[in-house]
CSV table of C-alpha atoms in Angstrom, one decimal:
chain,number,residue,atom,x,y,z
X,1,LYS,CA,44.1,28.6,-18.8
X,2,ILE,CA,42.0,30.4,-16.0
X,3,ASN,CA,39.5,28.1,-15.1
X,4,LEU,CA,36.0,29.9,-15.3
X,5,LEU,CA,33.0,28.5,-13.7
X,6,ILE,CA,30.0,29.9,-15.7
X,7,ILE,CA,26.7,29.4,-13.8
X,8,SER,CA,23.7,27.8,-15.2
X,9,LEU,CA,21.1,30.0,-16.7
X,10,SER,CA,18.3,29.0,-14.4
X,11,ASN,CA,20.7,29.3,-10.9
X,12,SER,CA,21.8,32.9,-12.5
X,13,SER,CA,18.4,34.0,-13.4
X,14,MET,CA,17.3,33.4,-9.8
X,15,THR,CA,20.4,35.3,-8.6
X,16,ILE,CA,20.0,37.8,-10.8
X,17,GLU,CA,16.6,38.3,-9.6
X,18,PHE,CA,17.9,38.7,-6.2
X,19,PHE,CA,19.1,42.1,-7.0
X,20,ASP,CA,15.7,43.5,-8.3
X,21,GLN,CA,15.1,44.6,-4.2
X,22,TYR,CA,17.9,47.3,-5.2
X,23,ARG,CA,16.1,48.7,-8.1
X,24,GLU,CA,15.2,51.9,-6.5
X,25,LEU,CA,18.6,52.1,-4.6
X,26,ILE,CA,21.3,51.4,-7.7
X,27,PRO,CA,21.0,54.3,-10.3
X,28,ASP,CA,21.0,53.0,-14.0
X,29,PHE,CA,19.8,49.7,-12.7
X,30,ARG,CA,19.7,48.2,-16.0
X,31,ALA,CA,23.3,48.9,-16.8
X,32,PHE,CA,24.0,47.3,-13.3
X,33,LEU,CA,22.6,44.2,-14.3
X,34,GLU,CA,24.4,44.2,-17.4
X,35,ALA,CA,27.6,44.7,-15.8
X,36,LEU,CA,26.9,41.7,-13.7
X,37,GLN,CA,27.3,39.5,-17.1
X,38,ARG,CA,30.9,40.6,-17.5
X,39,PRO,CA,33.8,38.7,-16.0
X,40,HIS,CA,35.7,40.3,-13.1
X,41,PRO,CA,38.7,42.3,-14.4
X,42,SER,CA,42.4,41.6,-13.4
X,43,HIS,CA,44.1,44.3,-11.3
X,44,LEU,CA,47.3,44.4,-9.4
X,45,ARG,CA,49.0,46.8,-6.9
X,46,VAL,CA,52.8,47.8,-7.0
X,47,ASN,CA,54.4,46.7,-3.8
X,48,THR,CA,56.5,50.0,-3.3
X,49,LEU,CA,58.3,48.5,-0.3
X,50,LYS,CA,60.3,46.4,-2.9
X,51,ILE,CA,60.1,48.1,-6.2
X,52,SER,CA,58.7,51.3,-8.3
X,53,ALA,CA,55.7,51.1,-10.8
X,54,GLU,CA,58.4,51.7,-13.8
X,55,ALA,CA,60.5,49.0,-13.0
X,56,LEU,CA,57.6,46.4,-12.3
X,57,ILE,CA,56.2,47.3,-15.7
X,58,LYS,CA,59.5,46.5,-17.5
X,59,ARG,CA,59.8,43.0,-15.9
X,60,LEU,CA,56.4,42.3,-16.4
X,61,ASN,CA,56.2,43.3,-20.2
X,62,ARG,CA,58.3,40.5,-20.5
X,63,TYR,CA,55.8,38.0,-19.5
X,64,GLY,CA,53.2,39.6,-22.0
X,65,PHE,CA,51.4,41.6,-19.3
X,66,ARG,CA,49.2,44.3,-21.2
X,67,LEU,CA,49.1,46.8,-18.5
X,68,GLU,CA,46.9,49.9,-18.1
X,69,PRO,CA,47.1,52.4,-15.2
X,70,LEU,CA,44.0,52.5,-12.9
X,71,PRO,CA,43.0,56.0,-11.3
X,72,LEU,CA,45.0,54.9,-7.8
X,73,THR,CA,48.7,55.4,-7.8
X,74,ASP,CA,50.8,52.3,-8.4
X,75,ALA,CA,47.7,50.2,-9.5
X,76,PHE,CA,47.0,48.5,-12.8
X,77,SER,CA,44.4,46.4,-14.8
X,78,PHE,CA,46.0,43.7,-17.2
X,79,GLU,CA,45.3,41.0,-19.6
X,80,GLY,CA,47.8,38.7,-21.5
X,81,VAL,CA,48.8,36.3,-18.7
X,82,GLU,CA,46.8,33.0,-17.6
X,83,LYS,CA,48.8,32.6,-14.0
X,84,PRO,CA,49.5,36.1,-12.8
X,85,GLY,CA,50.5,34.6,-9.4
X,86,ALA,CA,53.3,32.2,-10.8
X,87,THR,CA,55.9,35.0,-11.8
X,88,LEU,CA,59.2,35.3,-9.9
X,89,GLU,CA,58.1,38.8,-9.3
X,90,TYR,CA,54.8,38.0,-7.6
X,91,PHE,CA,56.9,35.4,-5.3
X,92,LEU,CA,59.3,37.8,-4.7
X,93,GLY,CA,56.5,40.4,-3.5
X,94,PHE,CA,56.7,42.9,-6.3
X,95,TYR,CA,53.4,42.9,-6.6
X,96,HIS,CA,50.1,41.9,-5.4
X,97,LEU,CA,46.8,40.8,-6.8
X,98,GLN,CA,43.9,42.8,-5.7
X,99,GLY,CA,40.7,44.4,-7.1
X,100,LEU,CA,40.7,48.3,-7.6
X,101,SER,CA,37.9,48.5,-5.0
X,102,SER,CA,39.8,46.8,-2.5
X,103,MET,CA,42.7,49.3,-2.8
X,104,ILE,CA,40.3,52.3,-1.7
X,105,PRO,CA,39.4,51.8,1.9
X,106,PRO,CA,43.4,52.1,2.8
X,107,VAL,CA,43.4,55.4,0.3
X,108,VAL,CA,40.2,56.7,2.2
X,109,LEU,CA,42.1,55.8,5.8
X,110,GLU,CA,44.9,58.2,4.9
X,111,PRO,CA,47.5,56.4,7.0
X,112,GLN,CA,50.6,58.8,8.1
X,113,LYS,CA,54.1,57.8,8.7
X,114,GLY,CA,54.7,56.8,12.3
X,115,GLN,CA,51.2,56.1,13.3
X,116,ILE,CA,49.4,52.8,15.0
X,117,ILE,CA,47.1,51.6,13.0
X,118,LEU,CA,44.6,48.7,13.7
X,119,ASP,CA,43.0,46.1,10.6
X,120,MET,CA,40.3,44.5,12.6
X,121,CYS,CA,39.6,42.0,10.1
X,122,ALA,CA,42.7,41.5,8.2
X,123,SER,CA,43.2,38.2,6.3
X,124,PRO,CA,44.1,37.9,3.4
X,125,GLY,CA,46.2,40.7,4.0
X,126,SER,CA,45.5,42.7,0.9
X,127,LYS,CA,44.6,46.0,2.8
X,128,THR,CA,46.9,45.3,5.7
X,129,THR,CA,50.0,45.5,3.2
X,130,GLN,CA,48.7,48.1,1.4
X,131,ILE,CA,48.7,50.2,4.6
X,132,ALA,CA,52.1,48.9,5.4
X,133,ALA,CA,53.6,50.3,2.1
X,134,MET,CA,51.8,53.6,2.5
X,135,LEU,CA,53.7,53.8,5.7
X,136,SER,CA,56.9,52.8,4.3
X,137,ASN,CA,57.1,50.0,7.0
X,138,THR,CA,57.2,53.2,9.7
X,139,GLY,CA,54.8,53.2,12.7
X,140,THR,CA,53.1,49.8,14.0
X,141,VAL,CA,50.2,48.1,12.2
X,142,ILE,CA,48.0,45.5,14.2
X,143,ALA,CA,46.5,43.2,12.0
X,144,ASN,CA,43.9,40.9,13.7
X,145,GLU,CA,42.2,37.9,12.2
X,146,LEU,CA,39.9,35.6,14.1
X,147,ASN,CA,39.9,32.9,11.9
X,148,ARG,CA,43.1,30.8,12.6
X,149,ARG,CA,42.9,28.8,9.3
X,150,ARG,CA,43.2,32.3,7.6
X,151,LEU,CA,46.2,33.3,9.7
X,152,GLY,CA,48.4,31.4,7.5
X,153,ILE,CA,47.6,33.3,4.3
X,154,LEU,CA,47.9,36.5,6.0
X,155,LYS,CA,51.6,35.7,7.5
X,156,PHE,CA,52.4,34.5,3.8
X,157,HIS,CA,51.6,37.7,2.4
X,158,LEU,CA,53.0,39.8,5.3
X,159,GLU,CA,56.4,38.1,4.5
X,160,ARG,CA,56.4,37.7,0.8
X,161,LEU,CA,55.7,41.6,0.6
X,162,GLY,CA,58.3,42.5,3.0
X,163,VAL,CA,56.1,44.0,5.5
X,164,THR,CA,58.1,44.5,8.9
X,165,ASN,CA,56.0,47.1,10.8
X,166,THR,CA,53.1,44.6,11.4
X,167,VAL,CA,52.1,42.5,14.4
X,168,VAL,CA,49.5,39.6,14.0
X,169,THR,CA,46.8,39.2,16.6
X,170,ASN,CA,43.8,36.6,16.9
X,171,TYR,CA,40.9,37.9,18.5
X,172,GLN,CA,36.9,38.2,17.4
X,173,ALA,CA,37.0,42.1,16.3
X,174,GLN,CA,34.1,43.0,18.4
X,175,ASN,CA,36.2,41.8,21.6
X,176,PHE,CA,39.2,43.2,20.8
X,177,PRO,CA,41.1,44.2,24.0
X,178,THR,CA,40.7,47.8,25.0
X,179,ARG,CA,43.9,48.0,27.2
X,180,ASP,CA,47.4,46.9,27.1
X,181,PRO,CA,48.9,44.0,29.2
X,182,GLU,CA,49.9,46.6,31.7
X,183,GLY,CA,46.3,48.1,32.1
X,184,ASN,CA,46.7,51.2,30.0
X,185,PRO,CA,43.9,52.4,27.7
X,186,LEU,CA,44.8,51.1,24.1
X,187,ARG,CA,44.0,53.4,21.5
X,188,PHE,CA,44.8,53.8,17.7
X,189,ASP,CA,45.3,56.6,15.5
X,190,ARG,CA,43.6,54.8,12.6
X,191,VAL,CA,41.3,51.6,12.6
X,192,LEU,CA,40.0,49.8,9.3
X,193,LEU,CA,36.8,47.8,9.7
X,194,ASP,CA,36.6,45.9,6.4
X,195,ALA,CA,33.9,44.0,7.9
X,196,PRO,CA,32.7,40.2,6.9
X,197,CYS,CA,29.8,40.6,5.0
X,198,THR,CA,27.2,38.6,2.5
X,199,GLY,CA,29.7,39.7,-0.4
X,200,GLU,CA,27.0,40.6,-2.9
X,201,GLY,CA,29.4,42.9,-4.7
X,202,ARG,CA,31.5,40.0,-5.8
X,203,PHE,CA,28.9,38.4,-8.1
X,204,ARG,CA,29.2,38.0,-11.4
X,205,THR,CA,27.3,35.5,-13.7
X,206,ILE,CA,30.9,34.5,-15.2
X,207,MET,CA,33.4,33.7,-12.2
X,208,ARG,CA,36.7,32.1,-11.7
X,209,SER,CA,36.2,29.0,-9.9
X,210,ASP,CA,38.1,30.5,-6.9
X,211,GLU,CA,35.8,33.3,-6.5
X,212,GLN,CA,32.6,31.0,-6.4
X,213,GLU,CA,33.8,29.3,-3.5
X,214,LYS,CA,33.9,32.2,-1.5
X,215,MET,CA,30.5,33.3,-2.3
X,216,ARG,CA,27.8,33.4,0.3
X,217,GLU,CA,24.1,32.4,-0.2
X,218,PHE,CA,22.3,35.7,-0.5
X,219,SER,CA,19.0,36.3,1.6
X,220,THR,CA,18.1,39.3,3.3
X,221,GLU,CA,18.1,37.1,6.9
X,222,ALA,CA,21.4,36.6,6.1
X,223,SER,CA,22.2,40.1,5.5
X,224,GLN,CA,20.2,41.3,8.6
X,225,GLN,CA,22.3,38.6,11.0
X,226,MET,CA,25.4,39.8,9.3
X,227,SER,CA,24.8,43.3,10.4
X,228,HIS,CA,24.2,42.4,14.0
X,229,TYR,CA,27.7,41.2,14.1
X,230,GLN,CA,29.0,44.0,12.1
X,231,LYS,CA,27.4,46.8,14.9
X,232,GLN,CA,29.1,45.2,17.5
X,233,MET,CA,32.4,45.5,15.4
X,234,ILE,CA,31.9,48.8,14.5
X,235,LEU,CA,31.2,50.1,18.1
X,236,ARG,CA,34.4,48.1,19.4
X,237,GLY,CA,36.5,50.0,16.3
X,238,PHE,CA,35.3,53.5,17.3
X,239,ASP,CA,36.1,53.0,21.0
X,240,LEU,CA,39.7,52.0,20.2
X,241,LEU,CA,40.3,55.1,18.4
X,242,LYS,CA,42.1,58.4,19.8
X,243,GLU,CA,40.4,61.5,20.1
X,244,LYS,CA,40.4,62.9,16.5
X,245,GLY,CA,41.3,59.5,15.2
X,246,LEU,CA,39.8,58.1,12.0
X,247,LEU,CA,37.7,54.8,11.1
X,248,VAL,CA,37.0,53.4,7.9
X,249,TYR,CA,34.2,51.2,7.7
X,250,SER,CA,33.8,49.2,4.1
X,251,THR,CA,32.0,46.0,2.7
X,252,CYS,CA,31.7,44.4,-0.3
X,253,THR,CA,28.2,44.3,-0.2
X,254,TYR,CA,25.2,46.1,-1.6
X,255,SER,CA,22.8,45.6,1.4
X,256,PRO,CA,21.8,48.7,3.4
X,257,TYR,CA,21.2,46.7,6.3
X,258,GLU,CA,25.2,45.7,6.4
X,259,ASN,CA,26.1,49.3,5.3
X,260,GLU,CA,24.4,52.3,6.1
X,261,ALA,CA,22.3,51.0,8.9
X,262,VAL,CA,25.6,50.0,10.6
X,263,VAL,CA,27.1,53.5,10.5
X,264,ASP,CA,23.7,54.8,11.3
X,265,TYR,CA,23.9,52.5,14.5
X,266,LEU,CA,27.3,53.9,15.5
X,267,LEU,CA,25.9,57.5,15.3
X,268,SER,CA,23.0,56.8,17.4
X,269,GLU,CA,25.2,55.1,20.1
X,270,ARG,CA,28.6,57.4,19.9
X,271,PRO,CA,27.5,61.3,19.7
X,272,ASP,CA,31.0,61.8,19.4
X,273,ALA,CA,31.2,59.9,15.9
X,274,THR,CA,30.9,62.1,12.4
X,275,VAL,CA,31.1,60.6,8.9
X,276,GLU,CA,33.1,62.5,6.9
X,277,PRO,CA,33.2,63.5,2.9
X,278,ILE,CA,35.2,61.0,0.7
X,279,ARG,CA,36.8,62.5,-2.5
X,280,LEU,CA,38.1,60.1,-5.0
X,281,ASP,CA,39.6,61.4,-8.1
X,282,GLY,CA,38.9,59.7,-11.3
X,283,ILE,CA,36.6,57.0,-9.5
X,284,LYS,CA,32.9,57.6,-9.9
X,285,THR,CA,30.9,56.9,-7.0
X,286,VAL,CA,27.3,57.1,-5.7
X,287,PRO,CA,26.5,58.5,-2.2
X,288,GLY,CA,25.4,56.4,0.6
X,289,CYS,CA,21.5,56.3,1.0
X,290,THR,CA,19.7,58.0,3.9
X,291,GLY,CA,16.8,55.5,3.6
X,292,TRP,CA,15.8,52.3,1.8
X,293,GLU,CA,12.2,50.7,2.2
X,294,GLU,CA,11.3,50.7,6.0
X,295,LEU,CA,14.6,52.2,7.1
X,296,ILE,CA,15.7,56.0,7.8
X,297,PHE,CA,19.3,56.8,8.2
X,298,HIS,CA,21.2,59.9,9.3
X,299,PRO,CA,21.3,62.6,6.7
X,300,SER,CA,25.2,62.6,7.3
X,301,LEU,CA,25.3,59.0,5.4
X,302,ASN,CA,25.3,60.6,2.0
X,303,SER,CA,28.8,61.4,2.8
X,304,ALA,CA,29.4,57.6,2.6
X,305,VAL,CA,30.3,56.2,-0.9
X,306,ARG,CA,29.1,53.4,-2.8
X,307,ILE,CA,30.9,51.6,-6.0
X,308,TYR,CA,28.9,50.0,-8.5
X,309,PRO,CA,30.6,47.8,-11.4
X,310,HIS,CA,28.7,49.2,-14.3
X,311,TYR,CA,30.3,52.6,-13.1
X,312,VAL,CA,33.7,51.2,-12.0
X,313,ASP,CA,34.8,47.7,-13.3
X,314,THR,CA,35.4,45.9,-10.0
X,315,TRP,CA,33.6,44.6,-7.0
X,316,GLY,CA,30.9,46.4,-5.4
X,317,PHE,CA,31.9,48.5,-2.4
X,318,PHE,CA,30.6,50.6,0.4
X,319,ILE,CA,32.8,52.9,2.3
X,320,ALA,CA,32.2,55.3,5.1
X,321,ARG,CA,34.8,57.6,6.8
X,322,ILE,CA,34.1,58.2,10.3
X,323,ARG,CA,36.0,60.7,12.5
X,324,LYS,CA,36.0,60.9,16.4
X,325,LYS,CA,35.3,64.2,17.5
X,326,PRO,CA,37.2,65.9,20.4
X,327,GLN,CA,35.3,65.6,23.7
X,328,SER,CA,33.5,69.0,24.6
X,329,ASN,CA,35.0,70.5,28.1
X,330,ILE,CA,31.3,71.9,28.4
């Protein structure tokens, strides 16, 4: 059976209390706290590089999968199986286990066939392989990952899912090269920065043991420290864009220090950066905040979106879509 780790009542209470600082930020706060008491749902993405949704459904029904469509194309929630990563279809790369909110940043990125795309923090590869599928293995995807220990799992998923348009690199995201080996400027049509974060959006009081192992210690200090590195990363990601290029910044945390404050910093440092609205049919989102406690952010941050588990039963997420405006000739 799936091994669930139930956090002790005293520890759970302390952790729940941590979120009280967001009481004025998160609408329907009581419903939010109630949502944290429920275990994570199980979601999967059909790998259209290898199979259609219709064909996969027929195959998975034989194992007892009870599938329900999610409000994204080729995405499903499921119940009825104890080891969804132990089927032949999984190892053949017909589907990938991926939370709904994790599938949204590539959709917001809108990759177009033939484009050159950078995924700055790629491992374990869920979003990288999703982008490759959206491109039908055309163009070029650079999957960058700093942590050498995570490169193996990234390469495993690229191979398992049949991705052939992707090159793996190993740089600090904030130090990713701005020039190619011949010295020419290195620029991308699209950049995805799914930034390392404190991961508050992952928290539930009932979690699988593998999810619990990924959790970081929550604190304001940790969030502020993480924000420092995220600001460096988003500057480099934006500078790597072609003119009119698109950057998507996302995290799985609630802290404005790591979300709106990071994008606001980019807007203050790069006058050619602009935040664009995000439209997601069938997914209830909350606008990004323009102020929190002593912080005041650019008004355009209300075009970013926040995803909360009491509105969409998935991880909490923050997503901003940022365009590089053409340079003025004046």
